[in-house]
XYZ file of N, CA and C in Angstrom:
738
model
N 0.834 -1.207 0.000
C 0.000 0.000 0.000
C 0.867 1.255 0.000
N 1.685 1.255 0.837
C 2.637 2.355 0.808
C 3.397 2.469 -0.300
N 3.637 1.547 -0.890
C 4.510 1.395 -2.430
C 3.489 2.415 -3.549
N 2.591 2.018 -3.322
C 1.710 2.390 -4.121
C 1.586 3.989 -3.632
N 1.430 3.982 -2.712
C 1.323 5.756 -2.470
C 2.340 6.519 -3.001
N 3.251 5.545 -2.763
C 4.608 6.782 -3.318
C 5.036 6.728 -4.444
N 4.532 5.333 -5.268
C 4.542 5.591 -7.070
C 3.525 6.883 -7.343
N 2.353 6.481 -6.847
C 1.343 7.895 -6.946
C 2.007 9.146 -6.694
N 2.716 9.428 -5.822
C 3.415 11.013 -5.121
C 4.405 11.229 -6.390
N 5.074 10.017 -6.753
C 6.126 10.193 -8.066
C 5.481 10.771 -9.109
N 4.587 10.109 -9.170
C 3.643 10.467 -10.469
C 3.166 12.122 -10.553
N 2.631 12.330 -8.924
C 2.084 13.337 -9.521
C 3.270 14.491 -9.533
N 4.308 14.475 -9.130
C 5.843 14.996 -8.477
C 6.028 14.997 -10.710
N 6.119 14.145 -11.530
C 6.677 14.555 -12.664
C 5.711 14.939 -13.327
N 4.346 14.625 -12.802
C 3.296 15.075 -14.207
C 3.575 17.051 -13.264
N 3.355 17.276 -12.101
C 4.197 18.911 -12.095
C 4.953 19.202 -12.410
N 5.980 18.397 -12.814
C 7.147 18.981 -13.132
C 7.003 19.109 -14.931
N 6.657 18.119 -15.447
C 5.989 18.749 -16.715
C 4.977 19.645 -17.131
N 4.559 20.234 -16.261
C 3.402 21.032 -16.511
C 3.616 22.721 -16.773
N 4.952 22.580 -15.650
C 5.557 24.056 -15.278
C 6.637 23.600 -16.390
N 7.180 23.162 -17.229
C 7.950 23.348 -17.704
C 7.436 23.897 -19.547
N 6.096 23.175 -19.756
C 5.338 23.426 -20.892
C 4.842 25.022 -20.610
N 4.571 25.359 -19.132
C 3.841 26.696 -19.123
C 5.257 27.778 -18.972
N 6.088 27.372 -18.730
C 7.264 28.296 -18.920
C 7.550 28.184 -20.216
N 7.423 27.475 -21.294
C 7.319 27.702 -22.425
C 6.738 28.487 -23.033
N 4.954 28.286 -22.807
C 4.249 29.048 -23.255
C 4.881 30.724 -23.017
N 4.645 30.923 -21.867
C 5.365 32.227 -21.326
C 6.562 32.639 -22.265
N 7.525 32.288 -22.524
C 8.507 33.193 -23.523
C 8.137 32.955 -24.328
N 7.595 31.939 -25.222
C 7.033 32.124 -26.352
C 5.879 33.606 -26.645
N 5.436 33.418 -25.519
C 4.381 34.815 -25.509
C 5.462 36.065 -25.646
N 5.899 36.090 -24.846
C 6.916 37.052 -24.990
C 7.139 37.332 -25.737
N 7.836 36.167 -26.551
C 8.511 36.514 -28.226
C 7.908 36.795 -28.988
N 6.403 36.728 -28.919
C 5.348 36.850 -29.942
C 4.991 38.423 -29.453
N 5.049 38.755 -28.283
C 4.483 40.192 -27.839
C 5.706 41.015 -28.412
N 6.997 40.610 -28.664
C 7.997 41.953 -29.090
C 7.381 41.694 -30.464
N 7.450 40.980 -31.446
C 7.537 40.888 -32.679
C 5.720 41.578 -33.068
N 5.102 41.797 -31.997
C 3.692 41.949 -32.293
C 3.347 42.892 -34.023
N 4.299 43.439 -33.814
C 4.051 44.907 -34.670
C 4.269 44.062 -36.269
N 5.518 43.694 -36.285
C 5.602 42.825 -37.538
C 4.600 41.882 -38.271
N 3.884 40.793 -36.756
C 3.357 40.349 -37.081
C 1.603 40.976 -37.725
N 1.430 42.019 -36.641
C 0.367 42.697 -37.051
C 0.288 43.293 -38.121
N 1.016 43.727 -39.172
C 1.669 44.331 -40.548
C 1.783 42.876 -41.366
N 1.895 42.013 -41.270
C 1.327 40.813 -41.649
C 0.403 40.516 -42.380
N -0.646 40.534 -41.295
C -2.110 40.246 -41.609
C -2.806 41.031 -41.887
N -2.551 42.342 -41.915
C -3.140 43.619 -42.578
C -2.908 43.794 -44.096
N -1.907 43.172 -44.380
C -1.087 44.142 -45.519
C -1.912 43.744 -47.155
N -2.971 43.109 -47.269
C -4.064 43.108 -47.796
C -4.936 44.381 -48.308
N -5.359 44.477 -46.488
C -6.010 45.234 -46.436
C -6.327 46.588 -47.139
N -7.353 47.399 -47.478
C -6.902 48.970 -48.375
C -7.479 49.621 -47.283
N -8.056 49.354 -46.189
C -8.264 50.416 -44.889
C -7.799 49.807 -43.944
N -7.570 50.958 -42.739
C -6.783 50.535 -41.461
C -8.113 50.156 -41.056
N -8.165 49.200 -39.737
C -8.480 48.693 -38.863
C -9.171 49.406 -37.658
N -9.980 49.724 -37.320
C -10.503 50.728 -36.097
C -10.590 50.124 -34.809
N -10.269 50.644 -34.059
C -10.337 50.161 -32.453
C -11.251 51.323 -31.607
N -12.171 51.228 -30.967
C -12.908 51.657 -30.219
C -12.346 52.175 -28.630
N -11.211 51.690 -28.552
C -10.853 52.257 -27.383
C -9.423 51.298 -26.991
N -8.689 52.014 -26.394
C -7.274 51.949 -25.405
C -7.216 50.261 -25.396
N -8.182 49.774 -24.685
C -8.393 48.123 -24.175
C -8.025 47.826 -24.890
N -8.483 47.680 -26.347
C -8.761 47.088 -28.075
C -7.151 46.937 -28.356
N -6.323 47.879 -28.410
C -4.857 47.817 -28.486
C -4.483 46.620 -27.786
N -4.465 46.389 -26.376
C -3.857 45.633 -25.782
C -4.384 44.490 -26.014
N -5.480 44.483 -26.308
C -6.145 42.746 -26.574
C -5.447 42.939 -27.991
N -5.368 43.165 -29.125
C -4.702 42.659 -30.095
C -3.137 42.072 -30.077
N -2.369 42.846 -28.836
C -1.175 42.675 -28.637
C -1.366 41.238 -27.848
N -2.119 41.512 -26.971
C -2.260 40.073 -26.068
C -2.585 38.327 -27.389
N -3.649 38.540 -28.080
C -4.122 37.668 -29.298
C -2.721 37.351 -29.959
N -2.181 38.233 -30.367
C -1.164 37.466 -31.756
C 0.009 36.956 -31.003
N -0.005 37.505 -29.491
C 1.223 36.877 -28.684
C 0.827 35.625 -28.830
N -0.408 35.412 -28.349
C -1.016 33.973 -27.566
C -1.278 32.828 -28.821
N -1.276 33.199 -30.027
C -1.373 32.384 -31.165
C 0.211 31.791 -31.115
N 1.292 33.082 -31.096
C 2.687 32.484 -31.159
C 2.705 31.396 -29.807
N 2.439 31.988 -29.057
C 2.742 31.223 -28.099
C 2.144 29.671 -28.010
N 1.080 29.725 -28.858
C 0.378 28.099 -28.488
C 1.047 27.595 -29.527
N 1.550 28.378 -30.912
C 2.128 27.032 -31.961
C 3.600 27.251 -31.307
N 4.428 27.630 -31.089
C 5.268 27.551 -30.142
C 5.549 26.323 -29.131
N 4.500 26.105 -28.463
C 4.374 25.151 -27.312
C 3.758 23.936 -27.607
N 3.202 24.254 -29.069
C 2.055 22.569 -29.204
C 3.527 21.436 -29.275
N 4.932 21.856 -30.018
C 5.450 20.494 -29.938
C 6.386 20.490 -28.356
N 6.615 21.736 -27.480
C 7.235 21.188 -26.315
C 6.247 20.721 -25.565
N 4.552 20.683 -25.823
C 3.980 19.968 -25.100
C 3.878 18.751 -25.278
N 3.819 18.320 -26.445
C 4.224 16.781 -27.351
C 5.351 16.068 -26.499
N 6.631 16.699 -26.425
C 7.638 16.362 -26.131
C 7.297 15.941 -24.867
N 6.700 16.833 -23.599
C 6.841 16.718 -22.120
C 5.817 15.748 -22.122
N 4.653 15.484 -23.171
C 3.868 14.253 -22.469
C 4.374 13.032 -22.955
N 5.003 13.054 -24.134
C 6.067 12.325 -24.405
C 7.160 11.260 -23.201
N 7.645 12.508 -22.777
C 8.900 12.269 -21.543
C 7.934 11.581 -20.130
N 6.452 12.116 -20.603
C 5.782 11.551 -19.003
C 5.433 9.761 -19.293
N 5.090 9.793 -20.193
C 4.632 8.193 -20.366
C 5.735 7.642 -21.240
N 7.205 8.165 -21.317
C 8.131 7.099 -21.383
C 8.527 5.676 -20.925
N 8.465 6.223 -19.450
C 9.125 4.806 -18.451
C 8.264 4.092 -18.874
N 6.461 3.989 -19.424
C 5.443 2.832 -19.676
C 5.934 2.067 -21.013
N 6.406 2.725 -21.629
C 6.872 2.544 -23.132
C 8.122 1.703 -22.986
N 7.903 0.732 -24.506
C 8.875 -0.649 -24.535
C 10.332 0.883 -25.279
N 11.207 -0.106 -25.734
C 12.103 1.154 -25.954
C 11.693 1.282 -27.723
N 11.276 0.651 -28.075
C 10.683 0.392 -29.987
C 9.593 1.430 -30.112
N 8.229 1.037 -28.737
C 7.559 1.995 -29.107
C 8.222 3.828 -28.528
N 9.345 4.159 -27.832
C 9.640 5.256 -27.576
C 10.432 5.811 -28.745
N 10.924 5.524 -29.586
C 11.225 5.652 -30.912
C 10.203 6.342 -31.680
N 9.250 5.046 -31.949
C 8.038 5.749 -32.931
C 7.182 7.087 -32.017
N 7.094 6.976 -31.120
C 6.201 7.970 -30.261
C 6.973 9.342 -30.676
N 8.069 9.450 -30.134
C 8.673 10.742 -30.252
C 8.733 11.032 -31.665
N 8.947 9.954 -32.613
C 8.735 10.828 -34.181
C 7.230 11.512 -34.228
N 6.529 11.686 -33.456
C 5.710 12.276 -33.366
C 5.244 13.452 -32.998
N 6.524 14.007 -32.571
C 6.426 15.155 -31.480
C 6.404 16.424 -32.704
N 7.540 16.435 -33.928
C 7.552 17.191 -34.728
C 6.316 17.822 -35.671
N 6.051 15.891 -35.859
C 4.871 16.101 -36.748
C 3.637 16.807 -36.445
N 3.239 17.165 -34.799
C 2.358 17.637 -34.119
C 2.427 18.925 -34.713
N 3.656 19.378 -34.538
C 3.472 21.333 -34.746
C 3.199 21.399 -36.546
N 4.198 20.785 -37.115
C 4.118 20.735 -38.801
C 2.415 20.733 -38.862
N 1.606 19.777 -38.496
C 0.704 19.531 -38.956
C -0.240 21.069 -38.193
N -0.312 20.922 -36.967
C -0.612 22.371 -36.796
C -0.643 23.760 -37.864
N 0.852 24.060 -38.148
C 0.795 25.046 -38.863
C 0.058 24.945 -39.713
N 0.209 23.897 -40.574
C -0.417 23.034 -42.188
C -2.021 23.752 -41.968
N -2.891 23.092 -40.576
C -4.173 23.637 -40.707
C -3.884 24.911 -40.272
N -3.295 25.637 -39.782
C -3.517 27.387 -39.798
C -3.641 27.739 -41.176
N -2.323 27.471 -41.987
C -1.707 27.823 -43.152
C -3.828 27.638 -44.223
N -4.023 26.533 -43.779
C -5.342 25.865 -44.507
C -6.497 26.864 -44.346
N -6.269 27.335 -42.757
C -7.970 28.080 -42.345
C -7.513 29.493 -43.019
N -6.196 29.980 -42.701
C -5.795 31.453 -43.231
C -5.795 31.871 -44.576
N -5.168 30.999 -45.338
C -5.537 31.114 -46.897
C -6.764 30.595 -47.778
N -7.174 29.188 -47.109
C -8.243 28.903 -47.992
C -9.582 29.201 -47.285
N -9.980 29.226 -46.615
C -11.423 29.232 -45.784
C -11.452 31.067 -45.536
N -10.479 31.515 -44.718
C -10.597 32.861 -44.529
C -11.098 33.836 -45.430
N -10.586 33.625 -46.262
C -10.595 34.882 -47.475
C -12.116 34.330 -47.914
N -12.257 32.737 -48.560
C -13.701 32.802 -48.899
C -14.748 33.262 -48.029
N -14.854 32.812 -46.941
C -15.690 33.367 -46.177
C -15.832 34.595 -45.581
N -14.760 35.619 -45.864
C -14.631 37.293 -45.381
C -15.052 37.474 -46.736
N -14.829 37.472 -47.959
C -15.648 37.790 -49.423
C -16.877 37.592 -49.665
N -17.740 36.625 -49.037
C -19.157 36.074 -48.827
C -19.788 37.005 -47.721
N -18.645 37.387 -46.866
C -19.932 37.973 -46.156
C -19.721 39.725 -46.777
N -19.066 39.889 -46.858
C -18.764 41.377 -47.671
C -19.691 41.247 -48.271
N -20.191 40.719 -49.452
C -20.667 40.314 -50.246
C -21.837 40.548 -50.510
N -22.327 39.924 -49.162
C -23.344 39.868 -49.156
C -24.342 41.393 -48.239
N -23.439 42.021 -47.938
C -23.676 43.378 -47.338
C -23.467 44.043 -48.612
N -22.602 44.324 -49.700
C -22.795 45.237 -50.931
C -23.841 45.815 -50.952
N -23.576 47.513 -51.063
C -23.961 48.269 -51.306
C -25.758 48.510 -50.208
N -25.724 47.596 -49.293
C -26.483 48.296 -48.126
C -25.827 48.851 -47.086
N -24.244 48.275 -46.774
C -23.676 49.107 -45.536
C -22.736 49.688 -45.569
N -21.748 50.068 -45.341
C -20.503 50.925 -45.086
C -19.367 49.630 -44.307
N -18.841 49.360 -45.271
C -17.754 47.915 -44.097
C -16.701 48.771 -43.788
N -16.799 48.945 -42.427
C -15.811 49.005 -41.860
C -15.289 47.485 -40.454
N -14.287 47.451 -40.350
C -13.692 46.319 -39.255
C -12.994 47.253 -38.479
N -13.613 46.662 -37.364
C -12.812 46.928 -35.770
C -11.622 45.791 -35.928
N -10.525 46.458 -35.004
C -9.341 45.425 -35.114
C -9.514 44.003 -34.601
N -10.524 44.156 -33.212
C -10.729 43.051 -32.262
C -11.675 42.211 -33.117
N -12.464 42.745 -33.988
C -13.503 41.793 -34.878
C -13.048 41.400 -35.550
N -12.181 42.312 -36.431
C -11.450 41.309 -37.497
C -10.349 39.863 -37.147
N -9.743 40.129 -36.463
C -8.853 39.226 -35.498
C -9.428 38.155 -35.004
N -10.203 38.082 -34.398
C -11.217 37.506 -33.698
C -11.746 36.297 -34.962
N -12.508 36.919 -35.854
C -13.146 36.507 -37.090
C -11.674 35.436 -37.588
N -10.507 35.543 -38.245
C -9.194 35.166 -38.165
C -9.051 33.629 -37.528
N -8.987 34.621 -36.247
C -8.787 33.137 -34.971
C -9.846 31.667 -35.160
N -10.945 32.578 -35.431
C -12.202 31.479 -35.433
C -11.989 30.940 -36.725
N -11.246 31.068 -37.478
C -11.206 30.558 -38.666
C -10.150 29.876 -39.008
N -9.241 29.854 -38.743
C -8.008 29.234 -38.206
C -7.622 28.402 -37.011
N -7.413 28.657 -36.398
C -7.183 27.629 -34.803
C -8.031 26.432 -35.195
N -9.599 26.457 -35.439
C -9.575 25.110 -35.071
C -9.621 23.835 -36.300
N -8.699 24.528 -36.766
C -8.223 24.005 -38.437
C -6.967 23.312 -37.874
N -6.249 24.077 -37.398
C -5.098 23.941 -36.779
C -5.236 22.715 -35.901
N -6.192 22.599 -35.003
C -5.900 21.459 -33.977
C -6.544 20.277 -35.004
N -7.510 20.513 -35.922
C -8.320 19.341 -36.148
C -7.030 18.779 -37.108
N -6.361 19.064 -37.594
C -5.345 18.507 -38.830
C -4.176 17.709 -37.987
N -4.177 17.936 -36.606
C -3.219 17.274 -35.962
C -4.017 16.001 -35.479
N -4.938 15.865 -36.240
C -6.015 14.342 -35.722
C -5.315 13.335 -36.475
N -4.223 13.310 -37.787
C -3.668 11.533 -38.310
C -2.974 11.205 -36.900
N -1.824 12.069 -36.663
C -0.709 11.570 -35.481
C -1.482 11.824 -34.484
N -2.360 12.232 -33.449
C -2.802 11.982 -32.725
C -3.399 10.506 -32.621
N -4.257 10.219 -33.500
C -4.813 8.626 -34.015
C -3.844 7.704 -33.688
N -2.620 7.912 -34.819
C -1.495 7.267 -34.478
C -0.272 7.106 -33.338
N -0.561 7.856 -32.131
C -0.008 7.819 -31.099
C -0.503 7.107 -30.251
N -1.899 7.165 -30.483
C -2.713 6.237 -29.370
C -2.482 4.978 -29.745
N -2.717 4.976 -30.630
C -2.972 3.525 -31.643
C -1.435 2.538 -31.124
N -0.218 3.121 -31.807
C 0.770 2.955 -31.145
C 0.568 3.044 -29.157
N 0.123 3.590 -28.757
C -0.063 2.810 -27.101
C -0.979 1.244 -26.887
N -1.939 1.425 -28.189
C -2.457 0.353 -27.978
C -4.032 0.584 -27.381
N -4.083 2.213 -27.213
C -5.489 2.797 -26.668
C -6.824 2.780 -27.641
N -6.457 2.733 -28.730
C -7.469 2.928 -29.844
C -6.586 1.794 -31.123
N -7.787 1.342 -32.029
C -7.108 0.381 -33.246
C -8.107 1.061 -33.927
N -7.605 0.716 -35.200
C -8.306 0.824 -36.931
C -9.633 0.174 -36.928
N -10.129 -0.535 -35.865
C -11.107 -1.280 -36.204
C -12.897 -0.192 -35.601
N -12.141 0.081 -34.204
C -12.954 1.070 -33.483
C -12.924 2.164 -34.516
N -12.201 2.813 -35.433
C -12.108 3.805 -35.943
C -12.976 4.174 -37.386
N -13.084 2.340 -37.866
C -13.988 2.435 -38.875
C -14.900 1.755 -38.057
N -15.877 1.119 -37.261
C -17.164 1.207 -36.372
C -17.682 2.770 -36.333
N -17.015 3.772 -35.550
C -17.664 4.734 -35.584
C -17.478 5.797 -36.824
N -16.948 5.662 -37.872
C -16.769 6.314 -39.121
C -18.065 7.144 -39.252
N -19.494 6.475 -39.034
C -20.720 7.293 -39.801
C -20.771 8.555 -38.790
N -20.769 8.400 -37.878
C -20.511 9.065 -36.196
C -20.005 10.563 -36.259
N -17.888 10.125 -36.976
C -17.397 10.743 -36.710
C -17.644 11.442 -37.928
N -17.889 11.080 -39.332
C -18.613 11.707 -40.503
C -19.406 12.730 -40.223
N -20.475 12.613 -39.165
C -21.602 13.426 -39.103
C -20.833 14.354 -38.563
N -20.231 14.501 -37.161
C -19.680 15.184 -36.430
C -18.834 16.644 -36.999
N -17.671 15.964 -37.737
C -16.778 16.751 -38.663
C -17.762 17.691 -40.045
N -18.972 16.922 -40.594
C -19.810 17.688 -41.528
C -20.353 18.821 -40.354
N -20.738 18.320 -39.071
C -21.662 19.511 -38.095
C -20.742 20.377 -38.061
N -19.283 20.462 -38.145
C -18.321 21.430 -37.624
C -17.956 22.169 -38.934
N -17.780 21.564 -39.920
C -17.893 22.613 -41.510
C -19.179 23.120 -41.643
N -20.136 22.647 -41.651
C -21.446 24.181 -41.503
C -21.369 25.077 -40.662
N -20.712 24.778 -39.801
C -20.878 25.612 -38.506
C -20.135 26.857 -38.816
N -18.906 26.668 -38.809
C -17.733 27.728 -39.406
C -17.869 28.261 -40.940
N -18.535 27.802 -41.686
C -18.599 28.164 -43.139
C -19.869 29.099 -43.615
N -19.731 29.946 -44.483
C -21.271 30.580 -44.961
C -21.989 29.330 -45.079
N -23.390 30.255 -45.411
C -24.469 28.775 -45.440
C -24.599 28.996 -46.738
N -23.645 28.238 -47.722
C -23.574 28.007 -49.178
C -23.179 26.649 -49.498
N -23.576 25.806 -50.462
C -23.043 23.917 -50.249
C -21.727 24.116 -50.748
N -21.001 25.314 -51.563
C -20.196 25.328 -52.171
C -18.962 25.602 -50.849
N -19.045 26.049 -50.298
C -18.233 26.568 -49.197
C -18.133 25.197 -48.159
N -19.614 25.088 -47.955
C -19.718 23.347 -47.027
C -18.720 22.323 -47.616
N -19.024 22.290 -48.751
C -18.365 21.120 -49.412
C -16.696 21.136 -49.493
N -16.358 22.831 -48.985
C -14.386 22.680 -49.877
C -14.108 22.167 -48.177
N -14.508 22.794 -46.875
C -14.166 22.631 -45.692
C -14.607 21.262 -45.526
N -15.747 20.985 -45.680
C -15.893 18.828 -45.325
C -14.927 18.144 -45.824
N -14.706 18.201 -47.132
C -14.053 17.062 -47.600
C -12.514 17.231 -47.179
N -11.784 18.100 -47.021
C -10.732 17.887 -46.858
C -10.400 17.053 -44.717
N -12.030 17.777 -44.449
C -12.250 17.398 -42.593
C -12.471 15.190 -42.697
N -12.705 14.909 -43.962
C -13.074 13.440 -44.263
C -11.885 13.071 -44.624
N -11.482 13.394 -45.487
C -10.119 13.005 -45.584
C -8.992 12.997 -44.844
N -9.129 13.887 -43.920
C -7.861 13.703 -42.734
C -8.840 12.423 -41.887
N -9.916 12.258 -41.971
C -10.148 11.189 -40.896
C -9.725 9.726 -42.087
N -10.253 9.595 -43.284
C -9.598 8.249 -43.787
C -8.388 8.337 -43.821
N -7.448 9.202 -43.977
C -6.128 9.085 -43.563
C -5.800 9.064 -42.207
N -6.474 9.251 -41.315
C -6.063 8.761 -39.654
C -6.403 7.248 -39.809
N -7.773 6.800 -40.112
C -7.955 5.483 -40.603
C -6.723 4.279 -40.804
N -6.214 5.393 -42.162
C -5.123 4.083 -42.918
C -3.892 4.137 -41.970
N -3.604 5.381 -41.374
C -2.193 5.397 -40.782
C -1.935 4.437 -39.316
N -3.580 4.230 -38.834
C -3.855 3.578 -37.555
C -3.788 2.330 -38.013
N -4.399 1.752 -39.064
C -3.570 0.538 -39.662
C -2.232 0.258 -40.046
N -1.547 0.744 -40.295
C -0.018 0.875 -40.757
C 0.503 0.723 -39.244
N 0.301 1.526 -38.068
C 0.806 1.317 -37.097
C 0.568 0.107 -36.603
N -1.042 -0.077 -35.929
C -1.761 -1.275 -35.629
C -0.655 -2.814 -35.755
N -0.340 -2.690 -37.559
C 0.242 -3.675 -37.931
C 1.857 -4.161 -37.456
N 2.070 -2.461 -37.266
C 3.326 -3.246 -37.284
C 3.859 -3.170 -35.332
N 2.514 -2.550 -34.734
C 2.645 -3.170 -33.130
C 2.133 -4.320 -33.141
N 1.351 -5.435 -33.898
C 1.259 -6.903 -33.958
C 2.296 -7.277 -34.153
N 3.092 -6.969 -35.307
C 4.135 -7.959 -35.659
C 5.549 -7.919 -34.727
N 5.266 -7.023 -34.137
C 6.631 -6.281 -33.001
C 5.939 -7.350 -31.880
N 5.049 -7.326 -31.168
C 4.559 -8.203 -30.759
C 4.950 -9.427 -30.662
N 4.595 -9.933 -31.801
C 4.824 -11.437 -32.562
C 6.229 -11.911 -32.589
N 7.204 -11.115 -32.390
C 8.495 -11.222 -32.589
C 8.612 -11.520 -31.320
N 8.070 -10.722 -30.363
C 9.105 -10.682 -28.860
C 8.299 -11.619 -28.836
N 7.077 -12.276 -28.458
C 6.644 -13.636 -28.229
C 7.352 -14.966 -28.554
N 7.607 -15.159 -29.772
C 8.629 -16.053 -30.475
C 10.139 -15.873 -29.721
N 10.153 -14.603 -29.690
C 11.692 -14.671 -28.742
C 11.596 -15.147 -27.354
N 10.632 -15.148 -26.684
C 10.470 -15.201 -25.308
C 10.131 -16.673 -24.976
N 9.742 -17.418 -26.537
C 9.430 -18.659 -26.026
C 10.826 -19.668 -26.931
N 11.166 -19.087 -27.314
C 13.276 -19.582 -27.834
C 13.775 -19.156 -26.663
């Protein structure tokens, strides 16, 4: 019993010690994102043919605070990879700590990939649709915090959903989830991912349709990659069995 208490005290002794080490990340990453703010804000404007309006003093600092906190989370998505990585090592054979950590990279890559996805392809269609559709009844002007805002919501959760193959495949590799559970609930997770492209998209099928299919296709490619792994933690398997009984 006491053994057990103090694996528990260990446990929770490194899952703190990883926790503060991911949030001291975050933190200079913010940082680094709050000096560079100005650059980055000249960025995402430079489109634009009017400045941006802010309503008041606050509005400044929340924009400075926003583009920090974007750096700062793609910043931290792979040292958080890494530290949960380092936490469920000791459980890990040393074959699967190999494949796990090739995973840590692919987390942020794929991240950016869906920013890069919501910022260029979804953004612009859907800020042109709704313009669009105001012609010549209103006066468009954008507040900085709306426009930004509008941005974020259009991006970020592009960003996390595209990190769904290697997520699939990390578990899969623990052995938490297989290819088989993954096509059982396929119609499920189909519906789910279509509810989340209407949601974010004008209500046009043409717009529905460019955001679904590419949200289906990262799931049959989590699919195939959870097989590819699946297979070859059987046959890794199969080996040390045969060895263990030579």
């Amino acid at each position: 019993m006491e053994d057990k208490e103090l694996q528990l005290v260990d446990h929770l002794e490194e899952l703190r010690k990883r926790i503060i080490i991911t949030a001291l990340a975050f933190i200079a990453f913010f940082i680094v994102g709050f000096i560079y703010v100005n650059d980055i804000y000249k960025w995402f404007v430079r489109d634009l043919d009017v400045k941006l309006l802010v309503l008041g003093p606050s509005d400044i600092i929340w924009i400075y605070f926003m583009l920090a906190t974007v750096v700062a989370i793609a910043g931290t998505i792979p040292v958080l990879a890494l530290e949960i990585w380092l936490f469920v090592k000791p459980a890990l054979k040393p074959n699967e700590r190999k494949v796990t950590l090739s995973y840590v990279p692919a987390l942020f890559f794929l991240f950016i990939f869906g920013l890069a996805f919501g910022y260029f392809v979804i953004f612009p269609m859907v800020l042109k649709f709704l313009v669009n559709l105001g012609e010549g009844m209103f006066v468009t002007n954008f507040t900085a915090e709306r426009y930004f805002s509008f941005i974020f919501n259009m991006t970020i959760p592009f960003g996390v959903l595209f990190e769904l193959p290697v997520v699939v495949m990390f578990l899969t590799s623990l052995g938490i989830i297989n290819p088989f559970v993954l096509s059982r609930i396929r119609k499920y997770a189909y519906f789910v991912l279509v509810i989340i492209a209407v949601v974010i998209t004008p209500p046009d099928f043409m717009s529905d349709f460019v955001v679904t299919l590419p949200l289906l296709l990262l799931y049959e490619v989590s699919i195939n990659l959870s097989k590819v792994v699946y297979r070859k933690r059987l046959k890794k398997q199969q080996e040390e069995e045969i060895a263990e009984v030579n």
